[in-house]
mmCIF file of C-alpha atoms in Angstrom:
data_model
loop_
_atom_site.group_PDB
_atom_site.id
_atom_site.type_symbol
_atom_site.label_atom_id
_atom_site.label_comp_id
_atom_site.label_asym_id
_atom_site.label_seq_id
_atom_site.Cartn_x
_atom_site.Cartn_y
_atom_site.Cartn_z
ATOM 1 C CA MET A 1 79.478 5.161 -22.919
ATOM 2 C CA ASN A 2 78.204 3.207 -19.935
ATOM 3 C CA THR A 3 78.991 5.440 -16.959
ATOM 4 C CA PHE A 4 79.007 2.705 -14.339
ATOM 5 C CA GLY A 5 80.643 0.103 -16.526
ATOM 6 C CA PHE A 6 78.764 -2.802 -14.908
ATOM 7 C CA LEU A 7 77.425 -4.334 -18.114
ATOM 8 C CA LYS A 8 80.087 -3.196 -20.535
ATOM 9 C CA SER A 9 82.271 -5.899 -22.021
ATOM 10 C CA ASP A 10 85.873 -4.760 -21.751
ATOM 11 C CA ARG A 11 88.364 -7.215 -23.177
ATOM 12 C CA ARG A 12 91.256 -5.205 -21.781
ATOM 13 C CA LEU A 13 89.811 -5.594 -18.298
ATOM 14 C CA LEU A 14 89.439 -9.332 -18.734
ATOM 15 C CA ARG A 15 93.032 -9.620 -19.920
ATOM 16 C CA ALA A 16 94.233 -7.634 -16.911
ATOM 17 C CA GLU A 17 92.384 -9.887 -14.486
ATOM 18 C CA PRO A 18 94.622 -12.837 -13.536
ATOM 19 C CA ASP A 19 93.347 -16.381 -13.261
ATOM 20 C CA PHE A 20 91.210 -16.882 -10.182
ATOM 21 C CA ARG A 21 93.064 -19.467 -8.115
ATOM 22 C CA PRO A 22 91.398 -19.867 -4.721
ATOM 23 C CA MET A 23 94.317 -21.557 -2.980
ATOM 24 C CA ALA A 24 96.844 -19.036 -4.257
ATOM 25 C CA ARG A 25 94.575 -16.171 -3.218
ATOM 26 C CA LEU A 26 93.968 -17.806 0.168
ATOM 27 C CA LEU A 27 97.714 -17.740 0.891
ATOM 28 C CA GLN A 28 97.776 -13.999 0.165
ATOM 29 C CA VAL A 29 95.171 -13.151 2.802
ATOM 30 C CA ASN A 30 96.615 -10.973 5.569
ATOM 31 C CA TRP A 31 96.343 -13.608 8.274
ATOM 32 C CA LEU A 32 97.830 -11.309 10.912
ATOM 33 C CA TYR A 33 94.898 -8.953 10.406
ATOM 34 C CA VAL A 34 92.492 -11.898 10.560
ATOM 35 C CA LEU A 35 94.128 -12.939 13.843
ATOM 36 C CA LEU A 36 93.615 -9.452 15.274
ATOM 37 C CA VAL A 37 89.942 -9.602 14.279
ATOM 38 C CA CYS A 38 89.647 -12.950 16.090
ATOM 39 C CA VAL A 39 91.351 -11.494 19.173
ATOM 40 C CA LEU A 40 88.856 -8.613 19.198
ATOM 41 C CA ALA A 41 85.968 -11.074 18.948
ATOM 42 C CA GLY A 42 87.550 -12.986 21.832
ATOM 43 C CA VAL A 43 87.513 -9.814 23.922
ATOM 44 C CA GLY A 44 83.841 -9.507 23.043
ATOM 45 C CA TYR A 45 83.166 -13.070 24.198
ATOM 46 C CA ILE A 46 84.870 -12.437 27.547
ATOM 47 C CA ALA A 47 82.912 -9.207 28.075
ATOM 48 C CA LEU A 48 79.577 -10.733 27.048
ATOM 49 C CA TYR A 49 80.205 -13.771 29.265
ATOM 50 C CA SER A 50 80.505 -11.356 32.167
ATOM 51 C CA ALA A 51 77.429 -9.405 31.014
ATOM 52 C CA GLY A 52 75.502 -12.689 31.133
ATOM 53 C CA GLY A 53 76.376 -13.120 34.808
ATOM 54 C CA GLY A 54 79.170 -15.614 34.234
ATOM 55 C CA SER A 55 77.363 -17.646 31.583
ATOM 56 C CA ALA A 56 77.640 -18.101 27.824
ATOM 57 C CA LYS A 57 73.887 -17.596 27.640
ATOM 58 C CA PRO A 58 72.183 -15.460 26.534
ATOM 59 C CA PHE A 59 74.874 -13.238 24.960
ATOM 60 C CA ALA A 60 78.341 -14.759 24.532
ATOM 61 C CA GLY A 61 77.381 -18.105 22.972
ATOM 62 C CA PRO A 62 75.101 -16.793 20.204
ATOM 63 C CA GLN A 63 77.615 -14.020 19.473
ATOM 64 C CA MET A 64 80.386 -16.550 18.845
ATOM 65 C CA VAL A 65 78.139 -18.557 16.524
ATOM 66 C CA ARG A 66 77.568 -15.389 14.493
ATOM 67 C CA PHE A 67 81.284 -14.658 14.506
ATOM 68 C CA GLY A 68 82.104 -18.140 13.216
ATOM 69 C CA PHE A 69 79.704 -17.637 10.316
ATOM 70 C CA GLY A 70 81.053 -14.134 9.760
ATOM 71 C CA LEU A 71 84.653 -15.374 9.712
ATOM 72 C CA VAL A 72 83.865 -17.875 6.948
ATOM 73 C CA MET A 73 82.085 -15.101 5.034
ATOM 74 C CA MET A 74 85.048 -12.764 5.518
ATOM 75 C CA ILE A 75 87.522 -15.270 4.036
ATOM 76 C CA ALA A 76 85.175 -16.091 1.151
ATOM 77 C CA VAL A 77 84.664 -12.414 0.256
ATOM 78 C CA SER A 78 88.424 -11.795 0.403
ATOM 79 C CA LEU A 79 88.865 -14.156 -2.568
ATOM 80 C CA VAL A 80 86.410 -12.269 -4.796
ATOM 81 C CA SER A 81 88.072 -10.174 -7.491
ATOM 82 C CA PRO A 82 87.610 -6.372 -7.569
ATOM 83 C CA ARG A 83 86.002 -6.645 -11.008
ATOM 84 C CA ILE A 84 83.174 -8.786 -9.611
ATOM 85 C CA LEU A 85 82.795 -6.483 -6.621
ATOM 86 C CA ARG A 86 82.414 -3.474 -8.924
ATOM 87 C CA MET A 87 79.792 -5.304 -10.946
ATOM 88 C CA ALA A 88 77.914 -6.188 -7.759
ATOM 89 C CA SER A 89 78.166 -2.746 -6.164
ATOM 90 C CA MET A 90 75.037 -1.305 -7.797
ATOM 91 C CA PRO A 91 72.790 -4.300 -6.909
ATOM 92 C CA ILE A 92 74.137 -4.283 -3.334
ATOM 93 C CA TYR A 93 73.530 -0.540 -3.002
ATOM 94 C CA LEU A 94 70.003 -0.797 -4.405
ATOM 95 C CA LEU A 95 69.255 -3.719 -2.083
ATOM 96 C CA SER A 96 70.432 -1.725 0.932
ATOM 97 C CA VAL A 97 68.296 1.288 -0.019
ATOM 98 C CA THR A 98 65.283 -0.953 -0.637
ATOM 99 C CA LEU A 99 65.679 -2.505 2.812
ATOM 100 C CA LEU A 100 65.890 0.963 4.363
ATOM 101 C CA ALA A 101 62.644 1.897 2.626
ATOM 102 C CA LEU A 102 61.003 -1.314 3.865
ATOM 103 C CA VAL A 103 61.954 -0.421 7.435
ATOM 104 C CA LEU A 104 59.764 2.685 7.214
ATOM 105 C CA ARG A 105 56.773 0.594 6.120
ATOM 106 C CA MET A 106 57.105 -2.652 8.033
ATOM 107 C CA GLY A 107 59.926 -2.067 10.476
ATOM 108 C CA HIS A 108 60.056 -3.253 14.066
ATOM 109 C CA VAL A 109 59.728 -0.432 16.607
ATOM 110 C CA GLY A 110 62.222 -0.394 19.442
ATOM 111 C CA LYS A 111 62.767 2.440 21.907
ATOM 112 C CA GLY A 112 60.845 4.908 19.782
ATOM 113 C CA ALA A 113 62.494 4.121 16.459
ATOM 114 C CA GLU A 114 61.895 1.794 13.520
ATOM 115 C CA ARG A 115 65.308 0.284 12.793
ATOM 116 C CA TRP A 116 64.762 -3.444 12.303
ATOM 117 C CA ILE A 117 62.941 -5.698 9.896
ATOM 118 C CA ASN A 118 62.276 -9.417 10.208
ATOM 119 C CA LEU A 119 64.039 -11.585 7.622
ATOM 120 C CA ALA A 120 63.568 -15.362 7.832
ATOM 121 C CA GLY A 121 62.591 -15.060 11.478
ATOM 122 C CA MET A 122 65.612 -12.920 12.385
ATOM 123 C CA GLN A 123 65.773 -9.214 13.150
ATOM 124 C CA PHE A 124 68.042 -7.311 10.797
ATOM 125 C CA GLN A 125 69.116 -3.661 10.895
ATOM 126 C CA PRO A 126 69.438 -2.445 7.271
ATOM 127 C CA SER A 127 71.215 0.784 8.239
ATOM 128 C CA GLU A 128 74.329 -1.264 9.068
ATOM 129 C CA PHE A 129 74.268 -2.902 5.633
ATOM 130 C CA ALA A 130 73.660 0.489 3.980
ATOM 131 C CA LYS A 131 77.099 1.713 5.054
ATOM 132 C CA ILE A 132 78.808 -1.151 3.242
ATOM 133 C CA GLY A 133 76.604 -0.657 0.174
ATOM 134 C CA LEU A 134 77.516 3.042 0.022
ATOM 135 C CA VAL A 135 81.250 2.336 0.322
ATOM 136 C CA LEU A 136 81.086 -0.155 -2.562
ATOM 137 C CA MET A 137 79.013 2.185 -4.712
ATOM 138 C CA LEU A 138 81.177 5.281 -4.213
ATOM 139 C CA ALA A 139 84.426 3.327 -4.632
ATOM 140 C CA THR A 140 83.115 1.978 -7.948
ATOM 141 C CA TRP A 141 81.910 5.390 -9.131
ATOM 142 C CA PHE A 142 85.138 7.249 -8.315
ATOM 143 C CA HIS A 143 87.245 4.429 -9.738
ATOM 144 C CA ARG A 144 85.252 4.683 -12.946
ATOM 145 C CA ILE A 145 85.529 8.430 -13.520
ATOM 146 C CA GLY A 146 89.172 8.718 -12.470
ATOM 147 C CA ASN A 147 90.924 11.454 -10.489
ATOM 148 C CA GLU A 148 91.349 13.862 -13.385
ATOM 149 C CA ARG A 149 87.594 14.233 -13.874
ATOM 150 C CA MET A 150 86.891 15.126 -10.240
ATOM 151 C CA GLY A 151 87.273 18.824 -11.070
ATOM 152 C CA ASN A 152 83.982 18.745 -12.989
ATOM 153 C CA PRO A 153 81.209 19.537 -10.440
ATOM 154 C CA LEU A 154 78.644 17.652 -12.535
ATOM 155 C CA ARG A 155 80.573 14.441 -11.826
ATOM 156 C CA LEU A 156 79.847 14.909 -8.123
ATOM 157 C CA VAL A 157 76.082 15.335 -8.371
ATOM 158 C CA LEU A 158 75.199 11.653 -8.675
ATOM 159 C CA PRO A 159 77.535 10.396 -5.905
ATOM 160 C CA ALA A 160 76.218 13.203 -3.672
ATOM 161 C CA LEU A 161 72.670 11.974 -4.277
ATOM 162 C CA LEU A 162 73.763 8.370 -3.715
ATOM 163 C CA THR A 163 75.128 9.441 -0.322
ATOM 164 C CA LEU A 164 72.190 11.656 0.600
ATOM 165 C CA LEU A 165 69.527 8.994 -0.074
ATOM 166 C CA PRO A 166 70.534 6.492 2.666
ATOM 167 C CA VAL A 167 71.288 9.370 5.046
ATOM 168 C CA LEU A 168 67.731 10.694 4.705
ATOM 169 C CA LEU A 169 66.172 7.240 4.991
ATOM 170 C CA VAL A 170 68.124 6.480 8.172
ATOM 171 C CA LEU A 171 67.227 9.897 9.621
ATOM 172 C CA LYS A 172 63.591 9.066 8.980
ATOM 173 C CA GLU A 173 63.759 5.931 11.198
ATOM 174 C CA PRO A 174 65.006 8.006 13.189
ATOM 175 C CA ASN A 175 68.669 7.103 13.782
ATOM 176 C CA LEU A 176 70.759 10.251 13.975
ATOM 177 C CA GLY A 177 73.986 8.512 15.023
ATOM 178 C CA THR A 178 74.104 6.061 12.121
ATOM 179 C CA ALA A 179 72.963 8.720 9.639
ATOM 180 C CA THR A 180 75.870 10.910 10.741
ATOM 181 C CA ILE A 181 78.311 8.014 10.310
ATOM 182 C CA ILE A 182 77.008 7.308 6.793
ATOM 183 C CA GLY A 183 77.412 10.978 5.870
ATOM 184 C CA LEU A 184 80.964 11.092 7.254
ATOM 185 C CA ILE A 185 81.942 7.937 5.350
ATOM 186 C CA GLY A 186 80.643 9.489 2.142
ATOM 187 C CA ALA A 187 82.505 12.754 2.815
ATOM 188 C CA THR A 188 85.734 10.829 3.469
ATOM 189 C CA LEU A 189 85.509 9.001 0.131
ATOM 190 C CA PHE A 190 84.755 12.254 -1.704
ATOM 191 C CA PHE A 191 87.903 13.795 -0.233
ATOM 192 C CA ALA A 192 90.059 10.704 -0.847
ATOM 193 C CA ALA A 193 88.863 10.452 -4.451
ATOM 194 C CA GLY A 194 90.382 13.861 -5.222
ATOM 195 C CA MET A 195 87.644 16.367 -4.489
ATOM 196 C CA ARG A 196 89.040 19.865 -4.991
ATOM 197 C CA LEU A 197 89.575 22.198 -2.042
ATOM 198 C CA TRP A 198 87.193 24.839 -3.372
ATOM 199 C CA GLN A 199 84.498 22.190 -3.707
ATOM 200 C CA ILE A 200 85.000 21.105 -0.102
ATOM 201 C CA VAL A 201 84.805 24.701 1.149
ATOM 202 C CA LEU A 202 81.672 25.310 -0.917
ATOM 203 C CA LEU A 203 79.899 22.276 0.511
ATOM 204 C CA ALA A 204 81.077 22.788 4.107
ATOM 205 C CA ALA A 205 80.319 26.524 4.309
ATOM 206 C CA PRO A 206 76.607 26.180 5.246
ATOM 207 C CA LEU A 207 77.172 23.527 7.932
ATOM 208 C CA PRO A 208 77.917 25.879 10.876
ATOM 209 C CA PHE A 209 74.681 27.733 10.185
ATOM 210 C CA MET A 210 72.528 24.601 10.010
ATOM 211 C CA GLY A 211 72.873 23.566 13.661
ATOM 212 C CA LYS A 212 69.779 25.404 14.881
ATOM 213 C CA LEU A 213 67.715 24.163 11.927
ATOM 214 C CA ILE A 214 68.753 20.560 12.504
ATOM 215 C CA TYR A 215 68.045 20.808 16.235
ATOM 216 C CA SER A 216 64.538 22.156 15.595
ATOM 217 C CA HIS A 217 63.707 19.056 13.499
ATOM 218 C CA LEU A 218 65.004 16.517 16.016
ATOM 219 C CA HIS A 219 62.608 14.231 17.864
ATOM 220 C CA ASP A 220 61.925 14.944 21.510
ATOM 221 C CA TYR A 221 64.014 12.004 22.735
ATOM 222 C CA GLN A 222 66.945 13.167 20.578
ATOM 223 C CA LYS A 223 66.718 16.659 22.061
ATOM 224 C CA ALA A 224 66.563 15.050 25.495
ATOM 225 C CA ARG A 225 69.802 13.194 24.765
ATOM 226 C CA ILE A 226 71.562 16.454 23.913
ATOM 227 C CA ASP A 227 70.180 18.185 27.003
ATOM 228 C CA THR A 228 71.177 15.186 29.121
ATOM 229 C CA PHE A 229 74.670 15.263 27.646
ATOM 230 C CA LEU A 230 75.027 18.895 28.716
ATOM 231 C CA HIS A 231 73.396 18.457 32.150
ATOM 232 C CA PRO A 232 73.048 14.765 33.133
ATOM 233 C CA GLU A 233 72.629 15.673 36.810
ATOM 234 C CA HIS A 234 69.267 17.373 36.090
ATOM 235 C CA ASP A 235 67.542 13.985 35.753
ATOM 236 C CA PRO A 236 69.775 11.386 37.472
ATOM 237 C CA LEU A 237 67.065 8.711 37.654
ATOM 238 C CA GLY A 238 65.634 9.334 34.178
ATOM 239 C CA ALA A 239 67.332 10.590 31.027
ATOM 240 C CA GLY A 240 70.680 11.069 32.768
ATOM 241 C CA TYR A 241 70.751 7.640 34.407
ATOM 242 C CA ASN A 242 72.688 5.787 31.689
ATOM 243 C CA ILE A 243 75.604 8.166 31.380
ATOM 244 C CA ILE A 244 75.868 8.741 35.145
ATOM 245 C CA GLN A 245 76.064 4.993 35.801
ATOM 246 C CA SER A 246 78.577 4.632 32.972
ATOM 247 C CA LYS A 247 80.869 7.257 34.496
ATOM 248 C CA ILE A 248 80.530 5.667 37.949
ATOM 249 C CA ALA A 249 81.469 2.249 36.539
ATOM 250 C CA LEU A 250 84.469 3.580 34.630
ATOM 251 C CA GLY A 251 85.661 5.518 37.646
ATOM 252 C CA SER A 252 85.271 2.570 40.019
ATOM 253 C CA GLY A 253 87.538 0.469 37.802
ATOM 254 C CA GLY A 254 90.542 2.540 38.748
ATOM 255 C CA MET A 255 93.909 1.504 37.333
ATOM 256 C CA TRP A 256 93.575 -2.295 37.444
ATOM 257 C CA GLY A 257 89.829 -2.850 37.734
ATOM 258 C CA GLU A 258 87.598 -4.548 40.259
ATOM 259 C CA GLY A 259 88.272 -7.984 38.814
ATOM 260 C CA TYR A 260 86.618 -10.168 36.204
ATOM 261 C CA LEU A 261 82.965 -10.905 37.070
ATOM 262 C CA HIS A 262 83.258 -8.596 40.085
ATOM 263 C CA GLY A 263 82.221 -5.224 38.680
ATOM 264 C CA SER A 264 79.673 -3.720 41.059
ATOM 265 C CA GLN A 265 77.708 -1.599 38.572
ATOM 266 C CA GLY A 266 77.608 -4.273 35.876
ATOM 267 C CA GLN A 267 77.014 -7.396 37.954
ATOM 268 C CA LEU A 268 74.370 -5.717 40.115
ATOM 269 C CA ASN A 269 72.537 -4.486 36.994
ATOM 270 C CA PHE A 270 72.901 -0.795 37.736
ATOM 271 C CA LEU A 271 74.446 -0.379 34.289
ATOM 272 C CA PRO A 272 71.790 -0.434 31.524
ATOM 273 C CA GLU A 273 72.431 -1.869 28.057
ATOM 274 C CA LYS A 274 75.638 -3.411 29.369
ATOM 275 C CA GLN A 275 75.711 -6.041 26.612
ATOM 276 C CA THR A 276 75.306 -3.552 23.747
ATOM 277 C CA ASP A 277 76.024 0.177 23.845
ATOM 278 C CA PHE A 278 77.807 0.195 27.220
ATOM 279 C CA ILE A 279 79.898 -2.960 26.886
ATOM 280 C CA PHE A 280 83.140 -0.957 27.082
ATOM 281 C CA THR A 281 82.013 0.391 30.463
ATOM 282 C CA MET A 282 81.926 -3.178 31.800
ATOM 283 C CA ILE A 283 85.437 -3.751 30.449
ATOM 284 C CA GLY A 284 86.685 -0.561 32.098
ATOM 285 C CA GLU A 285 85.058 -1.428 35.426
ATOM 286 C CA GLU A 286 86.374 -4.998 35.590
ATOM 287 C CA TRP A 287 89.776 -4.512 33.940
ATOM 288 C CA GLY A 288 90.449 -0.902 34.835
ATOM 289 C CA PHE A 289 92.337 1.769 32.943
ATOM 290 C CA VAL A 290 94.959 -0.736 31.781
ATOM 291 C CA GLY A 291 92.352 -3.078 30.300
ATOM 292 C CA GLY A 292 90.499 -0.206 28.650
ATOM 293 C CA ILE A 293 93.695 1.129 27.050
ATOM 294 C CA ALA A 294 94.571 -2.376 25.833
ATOM 295 C CA VAL A 295 91.196 -2.674 24.080
ATOM 296 C CA ILE A 296 91.502 0.816 22.577
ATOM 297 C CA THR A 297 95.009 -0.086 21.339
ATOM 298 C CA LEU A 298 93.642 -3.217 19.677
ATOM 299 C CA LEU A 299 90.866 -1.206 18.017
ATOM 300 C CA GLY A 300 93.372 1.421 16.875
ATOM 301 C CA THR A 301 95.666 -1.268 15.448
ATOM 302 C CA LEU A 302 92.803 -2.618 13.323
ATOM 303 C CA VAL A 303 91.988 0.895 12.094
ATOM 304 C CA MET A 304 95.617 1.621 11.185
ATOM 305 C CA GLY A 305 95.927 -1.790 9.537
ATOM 306 C CA GLY A 306 92.904 -0.990 7.373
ATOM 307 C CA MET A 307 94.423 2.357 6.416
ATOM 308 C CA LEU A 308 97.709 0.682 5.454
ATOM 309 C CA ILE A 309 95.861 -1.841 3.308
ATOM 310 C CA ALA A 310 94.179 1.055 1.512
ATOM 311 C CA ILE A 311 97.501 2.832 0.978
ATOM 312 C CA ARG A 312 99.187 -0.306 -0.363
ATOM 313 C CA SER A 313 96.551 -0.849 -3.052
ATOM 314 C CA ARG A 314 97.759 0.087 -6.536
ATOM 315 C CA ASN A 315 94.294 0.751 -7.937
ATOM 316 C CA GLN A 316 91.783 3.448 -7.066
ATOM 317 C CA PHE A 317 88.977 1.026 -6.285
ATOM 318 C CA GLY A 318 91.038 -0.882 -3.725
ATOM 319 C CA ARG A 319 92.256 2.311 -2.073
ATOM 320 C CA LEU A 320 88.771 3.751 -1.685
ATOM 321 C CA LEU A 321 87.247 0.428 -0.663
ATOM 322 C CA GLY A 322 89.877 -0.109 2.039
ATOM 323 C CA LEU A 323 89.612 3.463 3.261
ATOM 324 C CA GLY A 324 85.803 3.314 3.410
ATOM 325 C CA ILE A 325 85.764 0.117 5.488
ATOM 326 C CA ALA A 326 88.527 1.385 7.795
ATOM 327 C CA MET A 327 86.637 4.668 8.246
ATOM 328 C CA ASP A 328 83.410 2.809 9.033
ATOM 329 C CA PHE A 329 85.184 0.781 11.722
ATOM 330 C CA PHE A 330 86.902 3.882 13.129
ATOM 331 C CA LEU A 331 83.652 5.843 13.394
ATOM 332 C CA TYR A 332 81.934 2.885 15.066
ATOM 333 C CA CYS A 333 84.658 2.839 17.720
ATOM 334 C CA ALA A 334 85.051 6.605 18.105
ATOM 335 C CA VAL A 335 81.320 7.258 18.519
ATOM 336 C CA ASN A 336 80.740 4.391 20.957
ATOM 337 C CA LEU A 337 83.767 5.154 23.147
ATOM 338 C CA SER A 338 83.022 8.884 23.186
ATOM 339 C CA MET A 339 79.406 8.126 24.066
ATOM 340 C CA VAL A 340 80.105 5.911 27.092
ATOM 341 C CA MET A 341 82.710 8.382 28.380
ATOM 342 C CA GLY A 342 80.247 11.271 28.203
ATOM 343 C CA VAL A 343 82.111 13.151 25.459
ATOM 344 C CA ILE A 344 79.123 13.116 23.072
ATOM 345 C CA PRO A 345 75.378 12.477 23.564
ATOM 346 C CA VAL A 346 74.316 8.852 24.005
ATOM 347 C CA GLY A 347 73.188 7.137 20.798
ATOM 348 C CA GLY A 348 72.543 3.596 19.613
ATOM 349 C CA VAL A 349 75.982 2.859 18.155
ATOM 350 C CA PRO A 350 77.595 -0.456 19.238
ATOM 351 C CA LEU A 351 81.267 -1.262 19.707
ATOM 352 C CA PRO A 352 82.100 -3.497 16.708
ATOM 353 C CA LEU A 353 82.721 -7.190 17.374
ATOM 354 C CA ILE A 354 82.406 -6.600 21.132
ATOM 355 C CA SER A 355 78.828 -5.390 21.607
ATOM 356 C CA TYR A 356 76.061 -7.981 21.331
ATOM 357 C CA GLY A 357 74.159 -7.832 18.047
ATOM 358 C CA GLY A 358 73.914 -9.796 14.821
ATOM 359 C CA SER A 359 73.477 -7.033 12.235
ATOM 360 C CA ALA A 360 76.543 -5.060 13.282
ATOM 361 C CA MET A 361 78.646 -8.214 13.639
ATOM 362 C CA LEU A 362 77.833 -9.738 10.243
ATOM 363 C CA THR A 363 77.986 -6.500 8.257
ATOM 364 C CA MET A 364 81.315 -5.601 9.850
ATOM 365 C CA MET A 365 82.709 -9.037 8.989
ATOM 366 C CA PHE A 366 81.475 -8.603 5.429
ATOM 367 C CA GLY A 367 83.261 -5.251 5.413
ATOM 368 C CA PHE A 368 86.472 -6.858 6.671
ATOM 369 C CA GLY A 369 86.132 -9.358 3.833
ATOM 370 C CA LEU A 370 86.057 -6.457 1.362
ATOM 371 C CA LEU A 371 89.123 -5.028 3.088
ATOM 372 C CA MET A 372 90.920 -8.347 2.680
ATOM 373 C CA SER A 373 89.919 -8.436 -0.984
ATOM 374 C CA ALA A 374 91.596 -5.062 -1.429
ATOM 375 C CA TRP A 375 94.732 -6.531 0.176
ATOM 376 C CA VAL A 376 94.739 -9.810 -1.762
ATOM 377 C CA HIS A 377 94.340 -7.940 -5.077
ATOM 378 C CA ARG A 378 96.432 -4.914 -4.088
ATOM 379 C CA ASN A 379 99.006 -5.343 -6.863
ATOM 380 C CA GLU A 380 96.505 -5.599 -9.706
ATOM 381 C CA ARG A 381 96.378 -2.669 -12.092
ATOM 382 C CA ASP A 382 93.310 -2.964 -14.255
ATOM 383 C CA PRO A 383 91.671 -0.581 -16.694
ATOM 384 C CA GLY A 384 88.076 0.438 -16.318
ATOM 385 C CA THR A 385 88.099 4.201 -15.895
ATOM 386 C CA GLU A 386 86.528 6.584 -18.353
ATOM 387 C CA ASP A 387 89.991 7.805 -19.225
ATOM 388 C CA ASP A 388 90.825 4.310 -20.440
ATOM 389 C CA ASP A 389 87.597 4.148 -22.421
ATOM 390 C CA ASP A 390 88.477 7.343 -24.215
ATOM 391 C CA ASP A 391 91.827 6.004 -25.439
#
């Protein structure tokens, strides 16, 4: 029996797969969701135009070029059948892990961490791609073994290792924020796949006791971020500068904001990283509480839409794939918004489709394409689990 089922010829699976008709599939794409994605990218353009001092250069223009390419990729991926995606999941996962390993050997150092590699003259952050690779791999694995076999602990060893490997490689960069997100995505898919309650308790029991151990192995700048989070006023011109300026900018926005292109902290360059990690702070300063809530509502609508797509899928692979992508997007948003509001320590996690950056933009659009594929093929019931193979 081929556990992964990537190379196995299954005539029943081929019979279950309907004819691939691009135009028919194109009409089944959830165009309302695509429109919401475009609206979010439009919000990003407006914010980055302001971050550039009222100019499309150097942030807004290049970001829209990336989005245009990503939108075409998203629609193309949405037409790919789940069977092909399952076959490609192992190569994609292995590619993502290989790129993470290459970062440690030939990565570009930025702000004390090796997170980027140069591909064809462009900087690429493999940790973003690794999240998508893990979602595909776990969705394929759990689809293959079926819900009834989740009670066997031995069935969870390999997916646990598949999750742990990218987490450790990303921690090594070091990138604690992204490593945490990858771990949480993996845990979500374990739970959604039918992991038993006693298994969850067994795995979660040591976590409260590991805090001190984890803290002792953090890098100095990571410890400084935690200390700054607890007491930002101790170093207002150094480690605490970012979060203090972020809170000042958000507070100065008031209810309606200071006006587009008129935010004092952002336009006068008091706010650092305003085009990336702290882009939401610029939105809050210029558009106020009302504008900030509108953006959060849009982000929440996309998250809930992804969850509904996952629920509507009639096959395990589509459900887990949709849930994994929706969870990735949610964690992106939750971590970034909590960070700029001072709820959690500052980390290098962007706000998807709004913050400036090519890696996050393109990988998120690829993820949305997978989400659309789950929607387009939501009514397909195909064999492929081990239970089917045993019939």
